[in-house]
Every structure is written in C-alpha cells, then in structure tokens.
Coordinates of C-alpha atoms and ligand atoms in Angstrom, one line a residue:
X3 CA -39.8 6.7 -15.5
X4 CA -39.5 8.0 -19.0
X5 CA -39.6 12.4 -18.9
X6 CA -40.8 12.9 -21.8
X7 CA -39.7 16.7 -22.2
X8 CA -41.5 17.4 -25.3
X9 CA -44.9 17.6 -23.6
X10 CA -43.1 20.9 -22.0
X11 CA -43.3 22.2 -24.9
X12 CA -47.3 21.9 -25.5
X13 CA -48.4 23.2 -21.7
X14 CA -49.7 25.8 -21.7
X15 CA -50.1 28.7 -18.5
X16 CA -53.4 27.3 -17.6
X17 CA -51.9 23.5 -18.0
X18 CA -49.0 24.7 -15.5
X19 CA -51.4 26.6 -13.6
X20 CA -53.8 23.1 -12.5
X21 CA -50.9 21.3 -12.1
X22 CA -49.6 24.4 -9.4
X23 CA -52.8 24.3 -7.7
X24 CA -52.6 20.2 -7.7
X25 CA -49.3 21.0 -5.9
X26 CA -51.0 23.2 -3.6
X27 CA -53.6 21.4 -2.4
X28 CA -51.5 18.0 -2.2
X29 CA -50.0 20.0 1.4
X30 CA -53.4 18.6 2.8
X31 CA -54.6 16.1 0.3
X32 CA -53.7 12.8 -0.9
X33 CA -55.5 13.2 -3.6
X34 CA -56.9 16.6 -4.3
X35 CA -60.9 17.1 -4.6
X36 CA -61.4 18.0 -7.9
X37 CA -63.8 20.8 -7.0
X38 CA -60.8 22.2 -4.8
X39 CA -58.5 22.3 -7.6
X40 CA -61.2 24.0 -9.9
X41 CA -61.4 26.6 -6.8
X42 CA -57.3 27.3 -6.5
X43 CA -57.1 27.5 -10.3
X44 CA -59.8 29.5 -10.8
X45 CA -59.5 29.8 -15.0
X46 CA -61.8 31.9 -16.6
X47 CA -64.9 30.1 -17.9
X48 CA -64.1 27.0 -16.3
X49 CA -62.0 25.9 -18.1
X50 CA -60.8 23.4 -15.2
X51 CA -61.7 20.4 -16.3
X52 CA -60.3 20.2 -19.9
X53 CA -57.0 21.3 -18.7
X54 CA -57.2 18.0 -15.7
X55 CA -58.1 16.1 -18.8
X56 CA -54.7 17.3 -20.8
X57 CA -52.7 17.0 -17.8
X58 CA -54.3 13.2 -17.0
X59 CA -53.3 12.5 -20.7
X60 CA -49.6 13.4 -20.5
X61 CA -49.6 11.5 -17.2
X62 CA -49.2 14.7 -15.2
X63 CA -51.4 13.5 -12.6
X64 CA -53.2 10.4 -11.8
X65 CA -57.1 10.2 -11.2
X66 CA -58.3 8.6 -8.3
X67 CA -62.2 8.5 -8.1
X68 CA -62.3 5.3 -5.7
X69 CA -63.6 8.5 -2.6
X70 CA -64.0 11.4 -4.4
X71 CA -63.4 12.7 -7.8
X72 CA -59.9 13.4 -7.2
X73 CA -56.6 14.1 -8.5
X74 CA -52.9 14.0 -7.4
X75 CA -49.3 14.7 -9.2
X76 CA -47.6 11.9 -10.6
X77 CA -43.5 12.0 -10.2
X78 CA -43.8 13.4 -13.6
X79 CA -46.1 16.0 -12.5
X80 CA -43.9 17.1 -10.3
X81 CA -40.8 17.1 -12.3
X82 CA -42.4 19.2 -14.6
X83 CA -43.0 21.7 -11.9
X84 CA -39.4 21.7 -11.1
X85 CA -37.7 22.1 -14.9
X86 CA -40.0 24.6 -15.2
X87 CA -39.4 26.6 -12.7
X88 CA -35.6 25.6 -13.3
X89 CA -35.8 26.7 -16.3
X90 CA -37.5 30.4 -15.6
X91 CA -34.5 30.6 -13.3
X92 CA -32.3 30.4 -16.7
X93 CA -30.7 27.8 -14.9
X94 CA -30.5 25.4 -17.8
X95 CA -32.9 25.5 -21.1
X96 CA -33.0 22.0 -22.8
X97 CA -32.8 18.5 -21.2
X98 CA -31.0 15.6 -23.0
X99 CA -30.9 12.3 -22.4
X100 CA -30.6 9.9 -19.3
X101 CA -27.3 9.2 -17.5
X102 CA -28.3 7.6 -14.6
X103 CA -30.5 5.4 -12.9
X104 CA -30.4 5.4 -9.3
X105 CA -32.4 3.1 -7.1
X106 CA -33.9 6.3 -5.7
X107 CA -33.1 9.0 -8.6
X108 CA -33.1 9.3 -12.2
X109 CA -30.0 11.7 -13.7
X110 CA -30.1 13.4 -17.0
X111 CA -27.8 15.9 -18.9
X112 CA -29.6 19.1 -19.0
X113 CA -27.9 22.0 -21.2
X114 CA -28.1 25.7 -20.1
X115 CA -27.8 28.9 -23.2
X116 CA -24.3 28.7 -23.8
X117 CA -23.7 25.0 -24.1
X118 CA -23.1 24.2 -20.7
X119 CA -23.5 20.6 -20.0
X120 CA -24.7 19.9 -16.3
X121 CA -26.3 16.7 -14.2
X122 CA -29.8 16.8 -13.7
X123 CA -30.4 14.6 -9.9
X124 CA -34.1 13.9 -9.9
X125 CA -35.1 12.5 -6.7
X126 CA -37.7 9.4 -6.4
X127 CA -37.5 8.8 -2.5
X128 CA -40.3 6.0 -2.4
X129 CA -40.1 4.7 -5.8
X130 CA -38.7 1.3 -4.3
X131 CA -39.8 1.5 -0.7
X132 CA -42.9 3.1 -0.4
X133 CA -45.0 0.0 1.3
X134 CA -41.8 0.6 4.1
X135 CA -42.6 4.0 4.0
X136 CA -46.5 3.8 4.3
X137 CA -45.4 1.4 7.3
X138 CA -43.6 3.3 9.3
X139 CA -46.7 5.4 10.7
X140 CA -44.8 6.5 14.2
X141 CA -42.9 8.6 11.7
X142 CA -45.1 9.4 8.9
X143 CA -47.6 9.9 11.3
X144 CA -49.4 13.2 10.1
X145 CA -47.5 12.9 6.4
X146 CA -48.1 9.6 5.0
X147 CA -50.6 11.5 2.5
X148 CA -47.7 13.2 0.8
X149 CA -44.8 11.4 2.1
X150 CA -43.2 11.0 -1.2
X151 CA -43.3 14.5 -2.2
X152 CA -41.8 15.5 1.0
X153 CA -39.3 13.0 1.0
X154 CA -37.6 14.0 -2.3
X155 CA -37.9 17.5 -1.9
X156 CA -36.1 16.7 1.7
X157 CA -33.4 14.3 0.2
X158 CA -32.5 17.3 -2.8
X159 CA -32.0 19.5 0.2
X160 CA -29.7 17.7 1.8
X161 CA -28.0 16.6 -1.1
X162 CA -27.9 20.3 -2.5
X163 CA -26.5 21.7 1.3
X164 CA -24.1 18.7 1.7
X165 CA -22.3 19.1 -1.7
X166 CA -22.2 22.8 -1.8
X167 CA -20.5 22.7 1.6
X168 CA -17.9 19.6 0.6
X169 CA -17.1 21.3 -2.3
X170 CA -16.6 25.2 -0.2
X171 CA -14.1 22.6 2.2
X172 CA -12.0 21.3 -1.1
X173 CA -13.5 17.5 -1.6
X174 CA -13.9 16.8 -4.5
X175 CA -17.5 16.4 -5.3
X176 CA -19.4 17.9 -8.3
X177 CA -20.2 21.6 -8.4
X178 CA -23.9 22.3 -6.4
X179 CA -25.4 24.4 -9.0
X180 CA -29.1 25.0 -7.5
X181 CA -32.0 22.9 -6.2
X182 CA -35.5 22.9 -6.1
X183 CA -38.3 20.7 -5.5
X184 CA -36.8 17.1 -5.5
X185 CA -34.6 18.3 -8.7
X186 CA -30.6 19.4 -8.0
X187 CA -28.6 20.3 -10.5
X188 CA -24.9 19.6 -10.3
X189 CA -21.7 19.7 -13.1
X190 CA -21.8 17.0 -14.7
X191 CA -18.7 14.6 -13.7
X192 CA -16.1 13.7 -16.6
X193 CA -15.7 10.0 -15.6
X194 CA -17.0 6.8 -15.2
X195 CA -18.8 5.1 -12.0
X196 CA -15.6 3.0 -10.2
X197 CA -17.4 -0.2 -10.8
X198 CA -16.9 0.1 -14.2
X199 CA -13.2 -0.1 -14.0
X200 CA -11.5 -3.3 -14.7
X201 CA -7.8 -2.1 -14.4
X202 CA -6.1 0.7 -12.8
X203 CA -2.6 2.1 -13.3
X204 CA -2.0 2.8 -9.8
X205 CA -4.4 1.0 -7.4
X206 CA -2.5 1.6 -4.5
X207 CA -2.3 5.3 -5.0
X208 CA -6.3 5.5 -6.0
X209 CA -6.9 3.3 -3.0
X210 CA -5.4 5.3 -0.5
X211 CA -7.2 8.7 -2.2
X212 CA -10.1 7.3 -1.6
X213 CA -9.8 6.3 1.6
X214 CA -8.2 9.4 2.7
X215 CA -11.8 10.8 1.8
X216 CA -13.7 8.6 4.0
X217 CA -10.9 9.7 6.9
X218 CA -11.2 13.1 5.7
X219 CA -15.0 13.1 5.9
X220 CA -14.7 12.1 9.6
X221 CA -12.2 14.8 10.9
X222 CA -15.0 17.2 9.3
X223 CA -18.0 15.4 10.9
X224 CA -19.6 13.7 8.6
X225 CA -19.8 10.2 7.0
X226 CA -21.2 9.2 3.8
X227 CA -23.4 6.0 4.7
X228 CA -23.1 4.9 1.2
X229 CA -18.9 4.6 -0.1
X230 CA -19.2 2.4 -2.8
X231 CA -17.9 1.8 -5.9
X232 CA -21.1 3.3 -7.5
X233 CA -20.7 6.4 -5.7
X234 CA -17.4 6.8 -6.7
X235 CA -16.4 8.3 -10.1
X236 CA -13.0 8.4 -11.8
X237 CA -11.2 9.8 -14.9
X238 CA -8.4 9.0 -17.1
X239 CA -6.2 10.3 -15.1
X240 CA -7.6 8.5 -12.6
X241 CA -9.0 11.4 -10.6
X242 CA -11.8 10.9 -7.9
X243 CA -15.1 12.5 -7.6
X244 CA -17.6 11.3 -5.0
X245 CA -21.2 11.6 -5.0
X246 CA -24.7 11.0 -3.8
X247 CA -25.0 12.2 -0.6
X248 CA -28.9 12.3 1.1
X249 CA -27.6 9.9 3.2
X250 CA -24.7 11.1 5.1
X251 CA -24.5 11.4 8.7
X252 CA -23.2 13.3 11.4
X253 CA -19.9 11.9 13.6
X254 CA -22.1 11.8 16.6
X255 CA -24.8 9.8 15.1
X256 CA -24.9 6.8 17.6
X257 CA -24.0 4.1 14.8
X258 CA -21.5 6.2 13.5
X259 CA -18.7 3.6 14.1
X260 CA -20.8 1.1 12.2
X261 CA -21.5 3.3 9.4
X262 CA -17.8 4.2 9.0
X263 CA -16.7 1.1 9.3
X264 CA -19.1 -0.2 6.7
X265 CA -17.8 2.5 4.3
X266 CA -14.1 1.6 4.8
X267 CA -15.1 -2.3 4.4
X268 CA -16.6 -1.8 1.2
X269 CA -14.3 -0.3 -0.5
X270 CA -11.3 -2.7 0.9
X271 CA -13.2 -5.3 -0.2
X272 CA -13.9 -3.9 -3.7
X273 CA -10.5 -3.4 -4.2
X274 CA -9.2 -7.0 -3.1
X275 CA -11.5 -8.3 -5.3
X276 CA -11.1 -6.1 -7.9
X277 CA -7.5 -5.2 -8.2
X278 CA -6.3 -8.1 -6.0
X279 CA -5.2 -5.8 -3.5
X280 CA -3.7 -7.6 -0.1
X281 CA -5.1 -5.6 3.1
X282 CA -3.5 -8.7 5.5
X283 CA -1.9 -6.7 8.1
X284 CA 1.8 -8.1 8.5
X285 CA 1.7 -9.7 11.8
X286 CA 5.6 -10.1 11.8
X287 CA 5.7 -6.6 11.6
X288 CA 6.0 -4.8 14.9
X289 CA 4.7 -1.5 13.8
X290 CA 1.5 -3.3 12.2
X291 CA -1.2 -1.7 14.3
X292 CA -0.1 2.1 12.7
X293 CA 0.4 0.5 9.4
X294 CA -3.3 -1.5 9.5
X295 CA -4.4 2.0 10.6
X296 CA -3.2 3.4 7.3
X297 CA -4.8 0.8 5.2
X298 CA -7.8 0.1 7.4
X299 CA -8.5 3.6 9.1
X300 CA -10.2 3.1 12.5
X301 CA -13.2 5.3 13.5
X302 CA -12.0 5.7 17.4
X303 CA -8.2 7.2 15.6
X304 CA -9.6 9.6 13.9
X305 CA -9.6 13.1 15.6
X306 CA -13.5 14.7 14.4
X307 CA -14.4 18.0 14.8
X308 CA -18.5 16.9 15.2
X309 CA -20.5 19.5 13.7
X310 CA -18.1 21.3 11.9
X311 CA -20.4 21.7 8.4
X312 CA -23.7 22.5 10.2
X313 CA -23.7 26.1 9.8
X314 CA -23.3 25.8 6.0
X315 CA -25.7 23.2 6.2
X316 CA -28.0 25.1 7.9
X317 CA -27.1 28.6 5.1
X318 CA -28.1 26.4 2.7
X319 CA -31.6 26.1 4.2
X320 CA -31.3 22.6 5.7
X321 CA -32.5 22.3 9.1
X322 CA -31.5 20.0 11.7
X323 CA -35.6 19.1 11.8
X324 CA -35.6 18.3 7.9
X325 CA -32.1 16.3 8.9
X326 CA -33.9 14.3 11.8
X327 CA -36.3 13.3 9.2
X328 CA -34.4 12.6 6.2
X329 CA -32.1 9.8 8.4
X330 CA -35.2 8.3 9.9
X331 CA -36.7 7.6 7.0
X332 CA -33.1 6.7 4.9
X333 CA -32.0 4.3 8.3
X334 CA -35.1 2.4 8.2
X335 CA -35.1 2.6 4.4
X336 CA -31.7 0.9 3.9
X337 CA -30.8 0.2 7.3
X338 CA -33.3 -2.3 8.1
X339 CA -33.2 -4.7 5.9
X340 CA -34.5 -7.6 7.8
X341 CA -37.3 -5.3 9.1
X342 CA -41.0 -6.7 8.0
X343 CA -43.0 -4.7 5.6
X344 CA -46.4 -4.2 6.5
X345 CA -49.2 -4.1 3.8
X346 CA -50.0 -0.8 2.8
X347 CA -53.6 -1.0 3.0
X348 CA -55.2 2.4 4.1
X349 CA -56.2 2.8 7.4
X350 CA -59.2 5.3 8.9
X351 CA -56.0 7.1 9.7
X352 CA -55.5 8.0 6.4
X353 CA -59.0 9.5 5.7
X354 CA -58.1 12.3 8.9
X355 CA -55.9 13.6 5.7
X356 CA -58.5 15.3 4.4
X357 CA -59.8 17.2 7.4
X358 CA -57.3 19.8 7.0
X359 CA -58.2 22.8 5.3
X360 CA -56.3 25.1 2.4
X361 CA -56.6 28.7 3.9
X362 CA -58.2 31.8 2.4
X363 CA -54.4 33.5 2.4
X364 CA -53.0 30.2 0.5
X365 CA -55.8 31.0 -2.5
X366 CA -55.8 34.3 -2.7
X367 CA -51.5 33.6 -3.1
X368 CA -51.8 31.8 -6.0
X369 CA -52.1 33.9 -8.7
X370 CA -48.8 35.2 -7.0
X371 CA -47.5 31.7 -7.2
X372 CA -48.4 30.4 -10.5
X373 CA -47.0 33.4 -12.4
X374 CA -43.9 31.5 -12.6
X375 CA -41.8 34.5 -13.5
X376 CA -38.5 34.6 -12.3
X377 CA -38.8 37.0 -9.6
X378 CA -41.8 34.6 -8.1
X379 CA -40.5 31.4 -8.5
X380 CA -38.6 31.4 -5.5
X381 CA -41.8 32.0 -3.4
X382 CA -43.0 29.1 -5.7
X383 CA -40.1 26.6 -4.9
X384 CA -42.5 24.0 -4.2
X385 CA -41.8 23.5 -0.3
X386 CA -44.5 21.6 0.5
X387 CA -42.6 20.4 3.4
X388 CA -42.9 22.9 5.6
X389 CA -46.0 23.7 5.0
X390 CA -46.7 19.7 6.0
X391 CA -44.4 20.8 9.1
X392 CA -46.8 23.9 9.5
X393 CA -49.7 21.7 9.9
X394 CA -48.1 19.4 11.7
X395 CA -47.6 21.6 14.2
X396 CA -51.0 23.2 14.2
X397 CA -51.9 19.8 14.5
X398 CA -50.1 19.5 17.7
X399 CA -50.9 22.8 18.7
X400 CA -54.2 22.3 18.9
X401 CA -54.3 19.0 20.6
X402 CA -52.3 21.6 23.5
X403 CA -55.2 23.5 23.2
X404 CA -53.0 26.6 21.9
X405 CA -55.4 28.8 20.1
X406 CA -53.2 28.8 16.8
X407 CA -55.6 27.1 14.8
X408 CA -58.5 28.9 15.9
X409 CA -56.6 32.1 14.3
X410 CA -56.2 30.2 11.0
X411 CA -59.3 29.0 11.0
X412 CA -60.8 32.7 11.3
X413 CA -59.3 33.4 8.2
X414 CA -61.0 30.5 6.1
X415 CA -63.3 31.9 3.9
X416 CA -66.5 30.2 4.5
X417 CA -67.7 29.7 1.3
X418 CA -64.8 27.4 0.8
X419 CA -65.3 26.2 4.2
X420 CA -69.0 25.3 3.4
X421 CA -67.5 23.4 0.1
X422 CA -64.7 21.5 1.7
X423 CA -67.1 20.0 4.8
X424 CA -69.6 18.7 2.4
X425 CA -66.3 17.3 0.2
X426 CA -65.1 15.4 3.7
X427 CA -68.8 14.2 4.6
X428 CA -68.9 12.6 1.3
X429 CA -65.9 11.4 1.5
X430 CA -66.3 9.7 5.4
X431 CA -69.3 8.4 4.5
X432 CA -68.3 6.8 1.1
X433 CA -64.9 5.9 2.7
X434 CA -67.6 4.1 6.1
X435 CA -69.3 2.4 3.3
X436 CA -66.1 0.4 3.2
X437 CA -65.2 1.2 -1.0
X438 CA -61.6 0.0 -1.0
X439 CA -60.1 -0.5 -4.1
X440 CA -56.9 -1.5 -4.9
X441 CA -56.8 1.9 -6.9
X442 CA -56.8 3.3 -3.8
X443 CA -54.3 0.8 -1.7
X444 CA -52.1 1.4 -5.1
X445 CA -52.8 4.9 -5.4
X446 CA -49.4 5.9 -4.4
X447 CA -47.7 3.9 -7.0
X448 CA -46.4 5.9 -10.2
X449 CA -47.6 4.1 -13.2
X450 CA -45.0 5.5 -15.1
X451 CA -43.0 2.6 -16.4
X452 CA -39.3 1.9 -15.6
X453 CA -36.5 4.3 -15.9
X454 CA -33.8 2.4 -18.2
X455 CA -34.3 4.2 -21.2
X456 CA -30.7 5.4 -21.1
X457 CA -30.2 5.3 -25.0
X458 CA -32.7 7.4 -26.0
X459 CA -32.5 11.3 -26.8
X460 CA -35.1 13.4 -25.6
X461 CA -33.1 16.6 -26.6
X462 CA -35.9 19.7 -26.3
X463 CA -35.6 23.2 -26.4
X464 CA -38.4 25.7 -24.7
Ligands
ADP723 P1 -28.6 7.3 -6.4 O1 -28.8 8.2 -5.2 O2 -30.0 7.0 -6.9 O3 -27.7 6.2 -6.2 P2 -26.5 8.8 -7.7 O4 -26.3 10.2 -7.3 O5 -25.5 7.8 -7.2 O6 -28.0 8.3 -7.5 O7 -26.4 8.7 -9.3 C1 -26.7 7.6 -10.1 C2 -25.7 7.5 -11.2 O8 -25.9 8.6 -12.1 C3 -24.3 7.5 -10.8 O9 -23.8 6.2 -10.6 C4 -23.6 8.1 -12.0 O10 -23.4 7.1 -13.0 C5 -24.6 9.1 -12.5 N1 -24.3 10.4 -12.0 C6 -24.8 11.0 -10.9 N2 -24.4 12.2 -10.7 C7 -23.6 12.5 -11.8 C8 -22.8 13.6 -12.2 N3 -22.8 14.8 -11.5 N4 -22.1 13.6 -13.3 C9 -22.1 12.4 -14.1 N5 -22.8 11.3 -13.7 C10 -23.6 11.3 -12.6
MG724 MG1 -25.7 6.2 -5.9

C-alpha cells in the first residue's frame, strides 16, 4: 500500500473530522450510512458531502453504494488517523520512506523534531488472509464487520506490551516507543534482516546467542511462534536484535512444545544450510544427550516460570481477552495451513451488523474526540475494539435477558433512532431483494495497490 504522506498535508479539520466520525460509526457498521456520518460530523452548512468526496479522492475511504449509500475507511484511512494523532502526541513529525514489507505490516522511518530516526510498524492483519478471516465465523462471530480494524489495532497491542516488557527484562529487542491504533513505533534497528547474511565471522558464537534467546524466552514464559531468519536482525559486530512479536505465546499454551520446537528447528536448519553448520549429535560421545541439549535445546529441559511477563503485559493495557483473540485468529491464520478457505460471500448474518445503534453519549462525544489536541487524543486512540467487545457483550447480555441494553437504549436519542430504523429497513429490504455485488463480496478488500515501493521517498513535514 503506497502512504502517500503528502495528502496529510492538504486535510484539513473537517477532512480529519469525517474521516473520525467514519471511525466512529465503523464500531457498528461495515460500511457507515452516509446520512450517519453527516449526523456524527455535524459541519456547519453541510458541508459533509464535499469533504466524503475529498476523502473518497485521496482514497481515505472506499464507497460502497451496492445497500446503502455508504462509506468505510480504507487501511489508509486509518493510518492517517493514527500519524495524526501520533503526530499531535509530538511523537514523531515527518515520515520517510519504506523499510519494510511484512506479509502483515508495512514499516517506514518516521523522524521526530530533533532528528530522531525511529521504525514506523503499521499493521495490515487481513491484508493476505481476510477470506480465512471472513471464514472463521465461530470466532468473528459478532465482528466480522470490522474484523480487520480490530485485528490490527489488537496485533499493535500486543506487539507494543510484548516488546516494552522484553526490552524492561534485558532482550534485546527494539525500544517500544508508543502505540496506537494498528501503528507502533519502535527505534529503528541498525542492522540487516539475518537472511541477508551470506557469511559470518563467528557462526558458532551467533548461533548459540540466538538460541540462547529462544531458551531464554521460555524460562520467562513465552515463545516467539515465528524465530526466523527474517525476524532476526544483526550488525557489524554481529549483534542480535529480535523482532516482530503479535504472535508470541504463552509456555502453557497447549502446542507450546510444538511451537518451540519449531522455533529451534528453523533456525538449526538455517544455519546448516547457511553457514554449513553440523548439528549431528556425536553418538560416540557418552555425554551426547547434554551436549545435543546445548545445540538443540529441548522444551521439557527448560525450567519456565509460566506467566512471568503478564502483569507488564497486562500495564501495558493488554488483556488476557484481547490475547485469547489475537492467537485465535494468528493460529488459524498461520497455523492452519491445510485448512480450506471458504468463499467469503456475505451471509444474512452479516446484514444483523447494522442493527446496532451509535448512542446519543457517543455523538454528543465527538466534538471531544475529533479536537485531536494532545490532551484528547488519548481518549481518541481509536479503540474500536472494545467498544466491538462492549457490544459484544450487550449483545450477549441481552440474549440473558439482562436489562443492559434496555439502559443504553433509553439514552438513544430518538430522532437518530427514527433515522437509523428507516436506514436498516432500506437496507433489509434492498439487501432481501437479493442485490449482491461483488463490490459488496469484495468490499473488504483495500484497493490500494501493493506495498513494494521501498525506493521511493515520501519525506513530509506537517
Ligand atoms: P511482519 O510482522 O510483517 O513480518 P516485521 O516486524 O518482521 O513485520 O518487519 C518486517 C521487516 O521490516 C523486517 O524484516 C525488517 O527488515 C524491517 N523492520 C521491522 N522493524 C524494524 C526496526 N525496528 N528497525 C529496522 N527495521 C525493521
Ligand atoms: Mg516478520
């Protein structure tokens, strides 16, 4: 996906304020009514629709009429909403070019006021793998609608919590420098990825470093589900730093064994093939079991202290809810290969979505919310997650029969009320009338094009 920064530079406060109110009404929309977003926004002389028009131009947000007239945020939308609000924070101020393409991330340098060079981590959970996504309804159940949003912003999280508490317990990982929406910012590592190194001065030293990390990890709870030499970076001096970590797991995961083993495998066999490294343990030797321990560390050896990191996990704002869902979605994202993908198509299920109702309180909050200073922003950090959780639950709630949603629902102002049932009859009826399009099977998919413009600048200040 190309990020063109520039456009920053030509949004104005209502531009950022349509594209806030998109956000806002994506917590219970796939795609947003446009009369909805005209009602959040609420610009002065209506200026609504030439600002959806702008933002539709820059590829802010994508149209989707095949229902309703509608409207939802592109990934580019929505990293927009994040470098802005970023860059309120005075976290960084100008964003150069692209370092890294990850199947599930793009990275950029980003530069804060005194020259400070940092990593940019933009997350793009569902980029390769939304059909499986879409597909995995026991999961997605209530979410599917915004699945993608959620996702990212969970997988930032983690990544954000996990390397802020490696890096407080001495690995060496980059610097956690802050987080929000699907965007973390990090230091940016001096190195290269490992797979880029042909020859080593020491293998044997680097080889035993690293695997002393993946032991390490262990006797501190955790393993990193993806050890690999694309994962790995190293300097000159031959120095380590790991990364990328929204997949890590917990010791007492119940394929934990398999997972460690895995990591240990990979990186044996990148170095026999590599660096020619021999791992065959000596069978003359009558002390071989401790000495194939040291080269090939086995999981049951390993003494673990299981759960060791959760209460800095959990400081950092990472719950073991948001965890549950994270490793669902990354085990049957890359741990199910073989598992069948089901067509995507839209199901009745999916037109429930827009049964669920913005509140009076969430309106009246948004002037609050779109000021984007930096004292608001953290009350604007874009956690549409738990407000999907917050439904979620209402949702459950009220099949109980809890009276919880009958409290919310007394706060609904009815004129909205009155707007948003006549939205949802037109939308049943013109969604019974059977108009499926493959806009709408597809609407999920960015248009933006591929992410591999590594070469080119995009150097902007605002
Ligand atoms: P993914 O989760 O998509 O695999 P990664 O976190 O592994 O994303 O990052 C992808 C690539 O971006 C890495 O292989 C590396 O080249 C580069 N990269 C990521 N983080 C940093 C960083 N902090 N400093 C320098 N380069 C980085
Ligand atoms: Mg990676």
């Amino acid at each position: 996906m190309k990020l063109d920064v520039n456009v920053l530079r030509y949004l104005s406060k209502d531009d950022f304020r349509v594209l806030t109110a998109v956000e806002m009404g994506m917590r219970n929309h796939e795609i947003v009514p446009a009369e909805l977003i005209e009602r959040i926004a609420s610009l002065r002389h209506g200026g609504t629709y030439k600002v959806l028009k702008n933002l539709l131009k820059h590829k802010l947000l994508h149209h989707d009429s095949s229902k309703y007239d509608g409207f939802r945020l592109t990934y580019l939308g929505y990293d927009f909403l994040a470098i802005k609000t970023l860059v309120n924070r005075g976290v960084f101020s100008s964003v150069g070019r692209q370092i890294g393409v990850g199947k599930e991330s793009d990275i950029f340098e980003v530069a804060n006021e005194d020259g400070t060079i940092m990593a940019m981590k933009l997350h793009r959970l569902g980029r390769t793998s939304f059909r499986a996504v879409k597909s995995k309804r026991d999961y997605l159940k209530h979410r599917s609608s915004f699945s993608w949003l959620y996702l990212s912003r969970l997988a930032a999280l983690k990544e954000f919590a996990f390397m802020k508490a490696l890096q407080e317990h001495g690995f060496p990982v980059p610097n956690a420098v802050d987080c929000n929406r699907h965007c973390v910012i990090m230091s940016l590592v001096q190195g290269y990825p490992f797979v880029q190194v042909k020859q080593l001065q020491n293998p044997e030293t680097v080889f035993e470093k690293i695997i002393g990390i993946v032991v390490r990890f262990a006797e501190h709870g955790l393993i990193h589900c993806d050890f690999n030499e694309f994962n790995i970076m190293i300097d000159d001096d031959e120095n380590i730093t790991i990364i990328d970590f929204p997949q890590m797991v917990s010791v007492s995961h119940r394929n934990a064994e398999m997972y460690f083993d895995r990591d240990v495998e990979c990186i044996i066999k990148f170095f026999s093939k590599r660096f020619n490294l021999s791992f065959e343990a000596n069978a003359d030797d009558s002390d071989s079991d401790a000495e194939s321990d040291a080269v090939k560390p086995r999981f049951s050896s390993i003494k673990k202290a299981s759960g060791f990191l959760d209460k800095e996990l959990y400081a950092s704002g990472f719950s073991r809810k948001e965890q549950d869902d994270i490793e669902k979605f990354t085990e049957k994202i890359h741990g199910s290969d073989d598992e069948e993908i089901e067509d995507d198509e839209e199901t009745e299920d999916d037109e429930d979505h827009d049964s669920s109702k913005l509140n009076a309180s969430d309106i009246q909050n948004f002037d609050a919310l779109c000021s984007l200073t930096k004292d608001e922003d953290d009350e604007q950090s874009g956690n549409i997650g738990e407000v999907v959780e917050d439904q979620q639950n209402s949702e459950e709630k009220h099949e109980d029969g809890s009276d919880k949603v009958e409290d919310d629902e007394q706060d609904v102002n009815p004129e909205l009320e009155q707007r948003l049932a006549k939205q949802r009859r037109r939308a049943i009826q013109v969604a019974r009338a059977g108009r499926k399009t493959n806009a709408s099977r597809n609407s999920y998919k960015d248009k933006g094009g591929k992410s591999s413009h590594n070469s080119k600048i995009q150097k902007s200040n605002w």
